[in-house]
Coordinates of C-alpha atoms in Angstrom, one line a residue:
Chain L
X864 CA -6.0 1.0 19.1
X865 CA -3.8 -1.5 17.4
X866 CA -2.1 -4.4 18.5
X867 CA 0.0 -7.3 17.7
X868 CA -0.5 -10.2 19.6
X869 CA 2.7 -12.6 19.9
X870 CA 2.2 -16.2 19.8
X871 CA 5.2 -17.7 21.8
X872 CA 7.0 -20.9 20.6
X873 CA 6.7 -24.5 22.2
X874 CA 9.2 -28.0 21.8
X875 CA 6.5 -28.8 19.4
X876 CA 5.9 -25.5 17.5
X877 CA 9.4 -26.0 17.1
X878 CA 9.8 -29.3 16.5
X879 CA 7.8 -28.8 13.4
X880 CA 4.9 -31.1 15.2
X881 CA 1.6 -30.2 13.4
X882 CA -1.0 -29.5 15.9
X883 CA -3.8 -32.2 16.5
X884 CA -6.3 -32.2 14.6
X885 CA -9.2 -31.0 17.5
X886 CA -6.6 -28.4 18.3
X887 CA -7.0 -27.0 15.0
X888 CA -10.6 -27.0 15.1
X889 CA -10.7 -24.8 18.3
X890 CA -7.7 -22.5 16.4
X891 CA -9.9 -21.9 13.3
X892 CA -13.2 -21.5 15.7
X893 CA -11.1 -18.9 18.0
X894 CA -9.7 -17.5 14.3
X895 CA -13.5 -17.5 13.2
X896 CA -14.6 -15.5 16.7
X897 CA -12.4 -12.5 15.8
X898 CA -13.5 -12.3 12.7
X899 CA -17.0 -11.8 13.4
X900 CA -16.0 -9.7 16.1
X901 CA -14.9 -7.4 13.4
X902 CA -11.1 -7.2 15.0
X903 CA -8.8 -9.0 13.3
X904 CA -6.8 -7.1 10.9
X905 CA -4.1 -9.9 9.8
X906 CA -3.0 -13.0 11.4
X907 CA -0.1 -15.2 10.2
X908 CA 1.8 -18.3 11.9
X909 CA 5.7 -18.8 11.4
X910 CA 7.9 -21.8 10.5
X911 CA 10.3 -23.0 13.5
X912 CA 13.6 -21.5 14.1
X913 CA 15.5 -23.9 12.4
X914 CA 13.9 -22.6 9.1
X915 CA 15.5 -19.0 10.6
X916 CA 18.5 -17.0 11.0
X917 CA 20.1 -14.0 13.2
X918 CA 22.3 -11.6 12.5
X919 CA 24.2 -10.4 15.4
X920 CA 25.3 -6.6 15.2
X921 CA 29.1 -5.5 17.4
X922 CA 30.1 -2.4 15.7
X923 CA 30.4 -2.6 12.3
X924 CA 31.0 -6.5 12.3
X925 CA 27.8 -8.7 11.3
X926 CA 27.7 -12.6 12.3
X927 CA 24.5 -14.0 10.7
X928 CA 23.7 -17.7 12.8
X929 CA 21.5 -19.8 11.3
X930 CA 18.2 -21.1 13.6
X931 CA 17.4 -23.6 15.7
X932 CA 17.6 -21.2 18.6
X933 CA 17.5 -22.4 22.0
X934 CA 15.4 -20.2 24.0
X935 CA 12.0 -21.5 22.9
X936 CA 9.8 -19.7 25.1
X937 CA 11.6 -16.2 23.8
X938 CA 10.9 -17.1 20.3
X939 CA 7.5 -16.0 18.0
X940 CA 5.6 -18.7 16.3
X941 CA 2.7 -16.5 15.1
X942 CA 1.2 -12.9 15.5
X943 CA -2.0 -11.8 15.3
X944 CA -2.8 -8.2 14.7
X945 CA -6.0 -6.7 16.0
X946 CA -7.9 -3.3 16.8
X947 CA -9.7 -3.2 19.8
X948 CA -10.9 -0.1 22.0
X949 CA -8.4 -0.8 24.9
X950 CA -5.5 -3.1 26.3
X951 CA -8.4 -4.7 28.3
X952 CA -10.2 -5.5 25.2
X953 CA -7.3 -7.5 24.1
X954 CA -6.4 -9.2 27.2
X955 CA -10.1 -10.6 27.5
X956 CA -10.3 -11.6 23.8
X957 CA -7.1 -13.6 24.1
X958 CA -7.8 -15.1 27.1
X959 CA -10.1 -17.1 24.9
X960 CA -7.8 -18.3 22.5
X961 CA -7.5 -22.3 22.9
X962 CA -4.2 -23.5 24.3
X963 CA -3.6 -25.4 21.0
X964 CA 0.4 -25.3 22.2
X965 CA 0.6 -26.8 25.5
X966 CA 2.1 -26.7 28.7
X967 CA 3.6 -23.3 29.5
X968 CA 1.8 -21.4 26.1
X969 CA 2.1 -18.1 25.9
X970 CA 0.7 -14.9 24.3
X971 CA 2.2 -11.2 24.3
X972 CA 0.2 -8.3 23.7
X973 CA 1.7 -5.1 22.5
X974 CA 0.2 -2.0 21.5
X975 CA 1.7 -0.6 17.9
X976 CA 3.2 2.9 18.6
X977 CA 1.2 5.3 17.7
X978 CA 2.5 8.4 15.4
X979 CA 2.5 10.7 18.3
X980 CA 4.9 8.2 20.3
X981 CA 7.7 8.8 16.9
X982 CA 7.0 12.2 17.1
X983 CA 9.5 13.7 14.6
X984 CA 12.0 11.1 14.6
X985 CA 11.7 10.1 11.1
X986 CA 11.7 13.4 8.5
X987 CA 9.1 13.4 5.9
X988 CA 11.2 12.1 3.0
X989 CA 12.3 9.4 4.9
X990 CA 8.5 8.2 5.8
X991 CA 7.8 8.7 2.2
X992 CA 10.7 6.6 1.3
X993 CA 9.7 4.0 3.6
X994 CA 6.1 3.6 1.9
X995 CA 7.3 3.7 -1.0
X996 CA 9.2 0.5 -0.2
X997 CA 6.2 -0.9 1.6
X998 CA 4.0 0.2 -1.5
X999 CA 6.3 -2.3 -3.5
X1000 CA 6.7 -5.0 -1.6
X1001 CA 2.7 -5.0 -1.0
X1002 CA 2.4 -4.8 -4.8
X1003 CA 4.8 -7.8 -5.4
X1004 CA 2.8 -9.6 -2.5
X1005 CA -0.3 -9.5 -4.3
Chain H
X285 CA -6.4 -6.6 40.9
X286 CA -8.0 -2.9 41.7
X287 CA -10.7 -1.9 41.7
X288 CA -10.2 0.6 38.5
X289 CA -8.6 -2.4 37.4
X290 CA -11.4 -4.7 37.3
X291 CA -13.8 -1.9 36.3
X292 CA -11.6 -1.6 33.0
X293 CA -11.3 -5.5 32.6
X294 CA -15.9 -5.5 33.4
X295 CA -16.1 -2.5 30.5
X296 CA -14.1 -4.8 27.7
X297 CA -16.1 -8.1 28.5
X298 CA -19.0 -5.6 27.8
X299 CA -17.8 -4.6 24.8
X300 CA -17.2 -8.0 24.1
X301 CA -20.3 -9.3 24.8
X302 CA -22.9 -6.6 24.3
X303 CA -24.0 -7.6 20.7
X304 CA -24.6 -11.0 21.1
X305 CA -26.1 -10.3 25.0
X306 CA -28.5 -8.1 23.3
X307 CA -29.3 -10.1 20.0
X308 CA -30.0 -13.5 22.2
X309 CA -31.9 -11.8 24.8
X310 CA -33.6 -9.9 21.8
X311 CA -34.7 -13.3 20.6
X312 CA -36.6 -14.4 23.6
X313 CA -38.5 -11.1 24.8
X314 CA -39.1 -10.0 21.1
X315 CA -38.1 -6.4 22.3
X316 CA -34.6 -5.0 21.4
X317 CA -35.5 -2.3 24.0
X318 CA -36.3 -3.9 26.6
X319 CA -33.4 -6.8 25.6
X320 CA -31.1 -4.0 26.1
X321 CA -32.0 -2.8 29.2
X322 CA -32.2 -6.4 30.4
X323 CA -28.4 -6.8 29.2
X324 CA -27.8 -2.8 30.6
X325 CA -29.0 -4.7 34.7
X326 CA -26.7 -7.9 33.9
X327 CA -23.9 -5.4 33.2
X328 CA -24.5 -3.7 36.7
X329 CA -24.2 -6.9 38.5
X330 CA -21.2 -7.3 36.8
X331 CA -19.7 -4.5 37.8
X332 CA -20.9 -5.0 41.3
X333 CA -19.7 -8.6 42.1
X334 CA -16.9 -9.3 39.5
X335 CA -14.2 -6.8 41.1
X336 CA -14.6 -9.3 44.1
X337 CA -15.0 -12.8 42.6
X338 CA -13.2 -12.0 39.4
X339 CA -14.5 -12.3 36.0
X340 CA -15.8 -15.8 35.5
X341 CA -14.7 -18.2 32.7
X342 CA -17.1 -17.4 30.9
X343 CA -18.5 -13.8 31.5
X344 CA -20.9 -14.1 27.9
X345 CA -23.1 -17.0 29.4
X346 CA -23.0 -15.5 33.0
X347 CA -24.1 -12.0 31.8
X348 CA -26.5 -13.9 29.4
X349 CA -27.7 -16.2 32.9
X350 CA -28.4 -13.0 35.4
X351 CA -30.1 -10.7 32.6
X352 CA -32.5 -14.0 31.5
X353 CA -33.1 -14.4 35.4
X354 CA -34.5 -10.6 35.6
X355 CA -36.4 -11.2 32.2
X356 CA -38.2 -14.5 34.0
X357 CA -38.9 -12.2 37.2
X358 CA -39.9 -9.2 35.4
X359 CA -42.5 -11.7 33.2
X360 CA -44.1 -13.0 36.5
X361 CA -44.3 -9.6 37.7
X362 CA -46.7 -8.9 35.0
X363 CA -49.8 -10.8 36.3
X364 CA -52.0 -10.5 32.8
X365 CA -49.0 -12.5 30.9
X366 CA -48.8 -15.4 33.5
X367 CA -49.9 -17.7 30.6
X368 CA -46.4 -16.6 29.0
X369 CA -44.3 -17.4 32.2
X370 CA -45.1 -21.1 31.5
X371 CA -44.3 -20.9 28.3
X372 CA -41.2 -19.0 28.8
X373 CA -40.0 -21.6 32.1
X374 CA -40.1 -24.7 29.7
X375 CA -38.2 -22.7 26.7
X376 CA -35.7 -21.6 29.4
X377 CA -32.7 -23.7 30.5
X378 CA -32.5 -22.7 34.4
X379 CA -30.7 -20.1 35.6
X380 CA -27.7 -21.6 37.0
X381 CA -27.7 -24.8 34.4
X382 CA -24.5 -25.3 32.8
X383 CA -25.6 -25.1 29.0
X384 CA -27.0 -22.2 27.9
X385 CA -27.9 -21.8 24.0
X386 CA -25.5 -19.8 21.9
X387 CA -26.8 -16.7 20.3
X388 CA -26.5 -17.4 16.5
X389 CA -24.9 -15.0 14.2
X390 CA -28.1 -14.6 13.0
X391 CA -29.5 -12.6 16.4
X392 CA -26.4 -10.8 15.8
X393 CA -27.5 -9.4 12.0
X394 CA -31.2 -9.4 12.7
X395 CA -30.2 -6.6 16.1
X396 CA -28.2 -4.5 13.1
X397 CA -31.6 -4.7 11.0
X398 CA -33.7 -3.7 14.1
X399 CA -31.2 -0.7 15.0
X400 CA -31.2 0.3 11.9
X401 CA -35.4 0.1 11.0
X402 CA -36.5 2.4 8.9
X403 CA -38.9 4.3 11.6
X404 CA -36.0 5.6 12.8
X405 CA -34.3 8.6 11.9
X406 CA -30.7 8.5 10.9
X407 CA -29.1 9.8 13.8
X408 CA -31.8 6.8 15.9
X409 CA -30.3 4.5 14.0
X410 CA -26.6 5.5 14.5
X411 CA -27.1 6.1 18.2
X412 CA -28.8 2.6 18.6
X413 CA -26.3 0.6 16.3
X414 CA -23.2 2.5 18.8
X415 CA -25.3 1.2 22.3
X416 CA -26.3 -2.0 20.7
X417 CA -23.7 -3.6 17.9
X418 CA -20.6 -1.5 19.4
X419 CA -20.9 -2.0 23.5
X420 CA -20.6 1.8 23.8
X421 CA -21.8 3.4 26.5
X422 CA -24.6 6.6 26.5
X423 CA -22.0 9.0 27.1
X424 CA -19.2 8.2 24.7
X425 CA -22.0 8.0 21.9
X426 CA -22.7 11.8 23.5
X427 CA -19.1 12.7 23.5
X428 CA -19.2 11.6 19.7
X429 CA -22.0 13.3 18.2
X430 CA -21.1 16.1 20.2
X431 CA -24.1 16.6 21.9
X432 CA -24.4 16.2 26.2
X433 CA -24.9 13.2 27.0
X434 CA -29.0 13.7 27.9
X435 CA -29.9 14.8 24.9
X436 CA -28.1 11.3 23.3
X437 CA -30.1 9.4 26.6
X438 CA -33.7 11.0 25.5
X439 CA -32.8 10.3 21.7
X440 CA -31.7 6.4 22.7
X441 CA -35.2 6.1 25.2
X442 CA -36.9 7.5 22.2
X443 CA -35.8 5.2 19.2
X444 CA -36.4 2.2 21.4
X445 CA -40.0 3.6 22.2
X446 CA -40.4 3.8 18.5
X447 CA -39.1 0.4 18.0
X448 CA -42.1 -0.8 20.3
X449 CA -44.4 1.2 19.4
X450 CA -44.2 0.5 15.7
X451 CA -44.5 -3.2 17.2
X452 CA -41.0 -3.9 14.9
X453 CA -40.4 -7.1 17.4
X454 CA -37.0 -9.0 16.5
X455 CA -37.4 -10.2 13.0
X456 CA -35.2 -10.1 9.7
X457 CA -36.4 -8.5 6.7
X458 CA -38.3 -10.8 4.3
X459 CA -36.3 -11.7 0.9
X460 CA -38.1 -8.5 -1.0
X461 CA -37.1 -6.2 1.8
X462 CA -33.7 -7.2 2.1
X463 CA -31.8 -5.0 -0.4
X464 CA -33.3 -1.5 0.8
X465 CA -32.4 -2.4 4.6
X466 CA -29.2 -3.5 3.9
X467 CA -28.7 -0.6 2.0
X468 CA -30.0 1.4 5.5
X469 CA -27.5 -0.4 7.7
X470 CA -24.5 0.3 5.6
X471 CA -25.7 3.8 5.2
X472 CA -25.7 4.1 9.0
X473 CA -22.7 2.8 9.0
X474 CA -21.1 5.3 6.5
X475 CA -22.4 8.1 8.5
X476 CA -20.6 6.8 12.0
X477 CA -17.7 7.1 9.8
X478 CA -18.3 10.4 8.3
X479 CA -18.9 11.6 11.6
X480 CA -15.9 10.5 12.9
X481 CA -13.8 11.6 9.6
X482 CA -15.3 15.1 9.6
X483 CA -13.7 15.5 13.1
X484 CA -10.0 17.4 13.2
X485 CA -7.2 17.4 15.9
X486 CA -7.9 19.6 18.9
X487 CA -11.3 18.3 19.3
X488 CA -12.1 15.4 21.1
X489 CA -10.4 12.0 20.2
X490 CA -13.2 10.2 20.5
X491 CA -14.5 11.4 17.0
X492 CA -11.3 9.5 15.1
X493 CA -12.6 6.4 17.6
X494 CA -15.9 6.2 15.5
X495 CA -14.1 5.5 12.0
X496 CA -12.4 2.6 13.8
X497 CA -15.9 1.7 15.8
X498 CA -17.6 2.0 11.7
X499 CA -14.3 0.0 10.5
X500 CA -15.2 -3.0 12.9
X501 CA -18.9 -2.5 12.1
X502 CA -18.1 -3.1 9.0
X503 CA -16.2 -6.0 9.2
X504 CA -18.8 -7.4 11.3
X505 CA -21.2 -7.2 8.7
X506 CA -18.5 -8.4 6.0
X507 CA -18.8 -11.7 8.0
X508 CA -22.2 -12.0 8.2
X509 CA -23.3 -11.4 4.9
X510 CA -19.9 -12.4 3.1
X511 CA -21.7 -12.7 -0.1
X512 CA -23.0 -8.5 -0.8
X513 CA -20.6 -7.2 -2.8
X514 CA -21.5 -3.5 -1.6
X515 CA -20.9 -4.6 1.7
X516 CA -17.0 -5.7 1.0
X517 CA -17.1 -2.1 -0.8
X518 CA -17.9 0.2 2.0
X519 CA -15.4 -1.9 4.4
X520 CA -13.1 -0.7 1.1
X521 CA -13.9 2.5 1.3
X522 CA -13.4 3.1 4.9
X523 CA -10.2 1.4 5.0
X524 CA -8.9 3.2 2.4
X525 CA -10.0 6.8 3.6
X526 CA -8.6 6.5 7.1
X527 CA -5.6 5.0 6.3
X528 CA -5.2 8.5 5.3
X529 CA -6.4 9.8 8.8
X530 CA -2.9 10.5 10.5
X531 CA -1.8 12.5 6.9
X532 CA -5.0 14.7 7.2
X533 CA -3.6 17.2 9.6
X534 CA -1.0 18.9 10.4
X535 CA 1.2 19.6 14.2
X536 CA -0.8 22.6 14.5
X537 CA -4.1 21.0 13.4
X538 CA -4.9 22.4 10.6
X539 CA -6.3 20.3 7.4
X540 CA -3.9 19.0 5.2
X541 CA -5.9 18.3 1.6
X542 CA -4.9 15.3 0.0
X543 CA -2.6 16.3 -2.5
X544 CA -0.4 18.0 0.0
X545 CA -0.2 15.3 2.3
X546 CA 2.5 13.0 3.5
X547 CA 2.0 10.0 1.9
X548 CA 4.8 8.3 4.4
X549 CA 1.7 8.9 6.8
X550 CA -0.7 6.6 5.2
X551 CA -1.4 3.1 7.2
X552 CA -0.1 0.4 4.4
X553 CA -2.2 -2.1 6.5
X554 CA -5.7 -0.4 5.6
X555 CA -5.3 -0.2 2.1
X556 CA -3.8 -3.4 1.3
X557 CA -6.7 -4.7 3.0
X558 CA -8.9 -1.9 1.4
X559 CA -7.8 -2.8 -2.0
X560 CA -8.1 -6.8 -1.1
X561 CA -12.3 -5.6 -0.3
X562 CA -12.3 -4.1 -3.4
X563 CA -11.0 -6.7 -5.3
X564 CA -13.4 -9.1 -3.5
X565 CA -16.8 -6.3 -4.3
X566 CA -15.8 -6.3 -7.9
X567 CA -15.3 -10.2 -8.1
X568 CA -18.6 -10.9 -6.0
X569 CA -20.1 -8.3 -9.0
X570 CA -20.3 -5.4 -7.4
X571 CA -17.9 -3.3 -9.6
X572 CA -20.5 -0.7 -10.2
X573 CA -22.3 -0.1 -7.0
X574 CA -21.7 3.2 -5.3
X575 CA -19.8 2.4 -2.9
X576 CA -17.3 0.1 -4.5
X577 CA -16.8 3.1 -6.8
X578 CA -16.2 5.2 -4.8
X579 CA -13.5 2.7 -3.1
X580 CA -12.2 2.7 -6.5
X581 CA -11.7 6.1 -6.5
X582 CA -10.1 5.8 -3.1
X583 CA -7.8 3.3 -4.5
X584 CA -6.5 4.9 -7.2
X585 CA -5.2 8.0 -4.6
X586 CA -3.8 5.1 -2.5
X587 CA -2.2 3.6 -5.3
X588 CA -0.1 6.7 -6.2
X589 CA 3.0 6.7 -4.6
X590 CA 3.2 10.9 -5.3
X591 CA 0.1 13.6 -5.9
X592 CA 1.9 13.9 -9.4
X593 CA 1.3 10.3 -9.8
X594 CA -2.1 10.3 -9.6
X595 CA -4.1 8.6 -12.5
X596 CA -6.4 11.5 -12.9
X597 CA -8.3 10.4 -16.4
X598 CA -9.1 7.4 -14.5
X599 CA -10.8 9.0 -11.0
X600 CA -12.8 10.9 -13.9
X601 CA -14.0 8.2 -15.8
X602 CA -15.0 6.2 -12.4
X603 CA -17.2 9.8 -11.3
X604 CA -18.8 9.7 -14.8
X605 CA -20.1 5.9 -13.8
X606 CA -21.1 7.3 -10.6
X607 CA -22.5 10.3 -11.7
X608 CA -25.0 7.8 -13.5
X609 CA -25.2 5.0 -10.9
X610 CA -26.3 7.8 -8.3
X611 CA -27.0 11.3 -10.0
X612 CA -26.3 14.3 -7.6
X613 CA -24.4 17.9 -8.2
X614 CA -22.0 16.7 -5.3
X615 CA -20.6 13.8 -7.4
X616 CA -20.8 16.0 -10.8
X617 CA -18.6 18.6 -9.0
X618 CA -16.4 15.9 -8.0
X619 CA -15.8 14.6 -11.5
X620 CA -15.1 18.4 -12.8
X621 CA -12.7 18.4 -9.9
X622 CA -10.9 15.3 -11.6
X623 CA -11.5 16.4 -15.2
X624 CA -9.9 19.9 -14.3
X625 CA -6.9 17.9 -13.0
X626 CA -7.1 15.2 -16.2
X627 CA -7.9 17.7 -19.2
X628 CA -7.1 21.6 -17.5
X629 CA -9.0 23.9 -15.4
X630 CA -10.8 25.7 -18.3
X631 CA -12.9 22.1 -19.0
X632 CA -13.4 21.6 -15.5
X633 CA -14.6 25.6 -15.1
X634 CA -17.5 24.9 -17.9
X635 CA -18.6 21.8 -16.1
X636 CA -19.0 23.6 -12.7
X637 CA -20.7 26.4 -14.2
X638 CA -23.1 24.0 -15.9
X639 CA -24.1 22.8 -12.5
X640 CA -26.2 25.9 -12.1
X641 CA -27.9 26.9 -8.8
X642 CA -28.2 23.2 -7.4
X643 CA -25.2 23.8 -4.8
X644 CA -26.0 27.3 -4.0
X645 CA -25.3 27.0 -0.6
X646 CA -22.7 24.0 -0.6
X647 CA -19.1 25.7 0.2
X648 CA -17.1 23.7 -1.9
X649 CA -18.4 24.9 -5.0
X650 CA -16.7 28.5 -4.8
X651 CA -14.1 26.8 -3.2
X652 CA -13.4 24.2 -6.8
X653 CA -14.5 27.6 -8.9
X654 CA -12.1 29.6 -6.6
X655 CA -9.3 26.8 -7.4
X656 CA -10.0 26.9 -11.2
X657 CA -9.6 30.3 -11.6
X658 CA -6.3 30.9 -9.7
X659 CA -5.5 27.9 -12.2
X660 CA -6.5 30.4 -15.2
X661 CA -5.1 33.1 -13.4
X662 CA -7.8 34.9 -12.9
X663 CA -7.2 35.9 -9.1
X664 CA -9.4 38.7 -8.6
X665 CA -12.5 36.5 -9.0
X666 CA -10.5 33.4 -7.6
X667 CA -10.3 35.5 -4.5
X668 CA -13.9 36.1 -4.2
X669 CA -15.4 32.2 -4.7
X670 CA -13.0 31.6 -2.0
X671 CA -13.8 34.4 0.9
X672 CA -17.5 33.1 -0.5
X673 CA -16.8 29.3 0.3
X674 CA -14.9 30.9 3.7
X675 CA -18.4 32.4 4.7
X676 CA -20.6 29.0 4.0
X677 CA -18.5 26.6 5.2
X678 CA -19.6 25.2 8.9
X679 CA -16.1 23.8 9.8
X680 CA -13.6 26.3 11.3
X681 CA -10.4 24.5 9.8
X682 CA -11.7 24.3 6.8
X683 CA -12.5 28.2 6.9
X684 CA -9.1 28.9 7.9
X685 CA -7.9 26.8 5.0
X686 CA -10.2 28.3 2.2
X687 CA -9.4 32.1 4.1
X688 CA -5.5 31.3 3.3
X689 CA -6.4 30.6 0.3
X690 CA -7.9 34.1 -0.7
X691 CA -4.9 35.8 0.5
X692 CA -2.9 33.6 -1.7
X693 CA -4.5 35.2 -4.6
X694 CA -3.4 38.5 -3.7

C-alpha cells in the first residue's frame, strides 16, 4: 500500500528558519532508516508559503493570492511517500521520525487511492492523456 | 486502543523489526534458526503485554531485551555448555540495561546470505528470506505460494534444520564467494516476484503483495550493497514490470498482453524510479549483466507512450546481447518475438523454427509460431500452434486467452 506522508508547517518552517544543525542529523538518520527499510519511494521538502500562491475557484471567476498564508499548521512543508504493508506500518515508522520542527509538529498519513477506489471515473483516453502528460514532464525532469 | 487495535499496531512493529531482531540475535547464538524462534517468543510477549501497557518507545530494543533474556535462560538450561553462559553473561549488557547494541546493517545482509545458502532449495530460500528479511508470518507466506499453511511450516522447520545441520552458522561469504551468492539472493528475490507477477485477479491478493514484498527486498539490498550494479538492475526491472501490474488485467480478469494495454494504467512513480536504477546499473558498469538488460528492455516498453511507438529494432538488439550474456531458447524466442515485430513475421518465423525441439513442451512457442502465421495469413496452421499452446499452458487465463485466439483464426 502506498502512502504519502504530509509534513505539516511550523513559524519556523515558514519563517524560512533552517533547521539546526543536530536536527538535521536526526532528519537525514530517520531519512537513512527508511531507506534501508526498503520503503521510501520519494521524499521532497517545500519552500514556505510566501514563496506560494492560491488560486480561489467561485464559478467561473479565478482570484490567484499570492502566499504567506496564515493557517500554519494547515499548510504542507514536505511529503514523504512510502509503501508499507498496512496503515499500522506507517503509523509506527513515523512515529520515529525526529521532531526536527518543534512544538506542536505534525505529520498526516494518507493512503494513495487505489484504482479500484476511481473505478471508471476517468475513460481510457483520458488516463492515457494524462500519462502522456506525466511521461513529459518526467522526461523534462530528468 | 482495542484490542484488534493493538494487535495490528504489535504485527507492524514486527514487521518493522523482524530483520534486524533476527540478524542481531543471529549474531550472538550463531544460529539463524534458533535466532528466529528466539525473535518468534519475544514477538508472543509482545502481543501478550503490549495491548495493556502499550507499545514502548522503543519496541526494537525491548523485543531485542526479552528474546536475549530467553536465549541467556535457554543457554543455562543446557548444562554441558555452562562454560558458554559465562562467556555469554560478560558479552551481554543485562536485560533491563538501558543501552543495548545496535544490530549493524551488516547482520542485516549477512541474515539475506544465510536465507538464501546455497543448501537450500529455491523455494527454502524464498520461504526463509519472507519469515526472516520481510516480518511475514507462516501463513501469509502459505497463502502466497499457494500451498496450506503446514506444508509452508514443515518446509520453514526444514530449511532451518538444514541451515544447522550443514553447520552454516551466521557468517558472510568470503570475497571469492561473494559474486555467486549474491547472484543467489537476487535470484531469490526475482522469483518472490515472479511468483507474485504470475498471479491474476480473482485469486488471492496476496500474490500482487509479494512483488511489492520483492520491490522492498530489493531496495533493501540496493542500500546495503549500493555499489553492485546488477543489484540497482533487478530493483529496475521489478519496478518497471509492476508499474504495469494494474494494466495487466482487465474488469473481468482476464490477461491483458502488453501491447493491448492501457498505458494510462502504468504507475509513472515505478518507472521513473525504474529508469533512475537503470541509469545508475549502467553507470556503476553494469550495462551488460542480465538483469540490467532485461530492465532495458523493460524500459524501452515504458518509454513508449503508444504500442505503435515501440522501438522494436532496439528490444531486438538488447535480446541478441542477452542471448549471448545468458544463452537459453527462452530468450532466443524472445528476440524472434522482437525481430518479428522489427523486420516482419516471416524473419521472425525462420528464427523460431531454428530453435528446434529445445521448447517442446514450453506453451509459448506455438503460441509466438501461432501469432506469426496469422501474421502471414496462414490461419489454418495459426489455429493449430495456438489450440496446441492452449493445451500446454498451466495458467487458466492465459488458456482462455491463447483459446480466443484460435477462434480468431477462423
Amino acid at each position: 500500500m502506498r502512502f504519502m506522508v504530509m509534513m505539516k508547517a511550523t513559524a519556523d518552517s515558514e519563517a524560512g528558519v533552517p533547521p539546526k544543525a543536530e536536527d538535521m542529523a536526526a532528519a537525514i538518520a530517520f531519512h537513512e532508516e527508511l531507506v534501508k527499510a526498503g520503503i521510501l519511494l520519494a521524499a521532497d521538502g517545500l519552500k514556505p508559503s510566501s514563496a506560494g500562491a492560491r488560486i480561489r475557484f467561485t464559478g467561473n471567476e479565478r482570484t490567484v493570492i499570492d502566499g504567506p498564508f496564515a493557517e500554519t499548521k494547515e499548510l504542507v512543508a514536505g511529503y514523504w511517500i512510502i509503501e508499507v504493508a498496512s496503515k499500522e506500518e506507517a503509523v509506527e515508522w513515523f512515529k520515529r521520525c525526529p521532531n526536527t520542527m518543534g512544538e506542536g509538529f505534525e505529520l498526516e498519513i494518507r493512503p494513495f487511492l487505489e484504482p479500484a477506489d476511481v473505478g471508471e471515473a476517468l475513460t481510457a483516453e483520458q488516463r492515457e492523456r494524462i500519462t502522456d502528460m506525466e511521461a513529459t514532464a518526467a522526461e523534462r525532469h530528468g | 486502543m482495542t484490542s484488534t487495535a493493538a494487535h495490528r499496531a504489535v504485527e507492524a512493529v514486527w514487521r518493522i523489526e523482524a530483520a534486524r531482531l533476527i540478524a542481531g540475535l543471529a549474531r550472538l547464538v550463531n544460529d539463524v534458526g534458533r535466532a528466529e524462534d528466539l525473535a518468534q517468543e519475544a514477538l508472543v510477549a509482545a502481543l501478550e503485554q503490549w495491548p495493556a501497557s502499550g507499545i514502548p518507545d522503543n519496541p526494537g530494543a525491548w523485543l531485542m531485551t526479552v528474546a536475549k533474556r530467553r536465549a541467556i535462560d535457554e543457554i543455562r538450561r543446557e548444562v554441558t555448555l555452562a562454560g558458554k553462559v559465562e562467556l555469554l553473561g560478560r558479552e551481554l549488557p543485562r536485560p533491563d540495561g538501558p543501552e543495548l547494541p545496535e544490530p549493524v546493517e551488516d547482520d542485516v545482509l549477512r541474515l539475506m546470505f544465510t536465507a538464501c545458502h546455497p543448501v537450500l532449495t529455491p523455494e527454502a530460500q524464498a520461504a526463509l528470506t519472507l519469515k526472516m528479511l520481510a516480518g511475514l508470518t507462516t501463513e501469509e507466506i502459505a497463502r502466497a505460494f499457494l500451498v496450506p499453511t503446514t506444508t509452508m511450516a514443515q518446509r520453514i522447520v526444514r530449511a532451518k534444520r538444514s541451515l544447522a545441520e550443514a553447520r552454516v552458522g551466521f557468517s558472510a561469504p568470503g570475497a571469492d564467494e561473494l559474486a555467486p551468492r549474491l547472484a543467489s539472493v537476487l535470484a531469490v528475490v526475482y522469483l518472490v516476484f515472479n511468483e507474485g507477477y504470475a498471479a491474476t485477479a480473482g485469486e488471492d491478493h496476496l500474490r500482487p503483495a509479494l512483488c511489492e514484498e520483492a520491490m522492498r527486498l530489493g531496495r533493501v539490498l540496493a542500500a546495503l550493497v549500493p555499489t553492485e550494479p546488477e543489484v540497482h538492475a533487478l530493483l529496475a526491472l521489478m519496478e518497471l514490470q509492476a508499474s504495469r501490474l494494474r494494466a495487466r488485467t482487465g474488469p473481468d480478469g482476464a490477461i491483458v498482453t502488453l501491447l493491448d494495454q492501457d498505458r494510462g494504467r502504468w504507475d509513472q512513480l515505478l518507472i521513473h524510479r525504474g529508469l533512475t536504477g537503470l541509469a545508475r546499473a549502467e553507470q556503476l558498469g553494469g550495462a551488460i549483466g542480465p538483469y540490467a538488460l532485461q530492465a532495458a528492455i523493460a524500459a524501452v516498453h515504458a518509454r513508449a507512450r503508444t504500442a505503435d511507438q515501440t522501438d522494436w529494432p532496439r528490444i531486438a538488439a538488447l535480446y541478441a546481447v542477452l542471448a549471448r550474456v545468458v544463452p537459453s531458447p527462452v530468450v532466443e524466442l524472445n528476440r524472434a518475438v522482437a525481430v518479428g515485430m522489427a523486420d516482419g513475421p516471416a524473419v521472425a518465423l525462420d528464427l523460431v523454427d531454428g530453435l528446434g525441439d529445445r521448447l517442446r513442451d514450453y506453451h509459448l512457442l506455438p503460441s509466438v509460431r501461432g501469432d506469426l502465421l496469422a501474421k502471414l495469413g496462414r490461419p489454418v496452421e495459426a489455429r493449430a500452434e495456438f489450440e496446441r499452446a492452449a493445451g500446454l499452458t498451466l495458467n487458466e487465463r492465459e488458456r482462455d486467452l491463447l483459446l480466443a485466439r484460435a477462434q480468431e483464426c477462423g
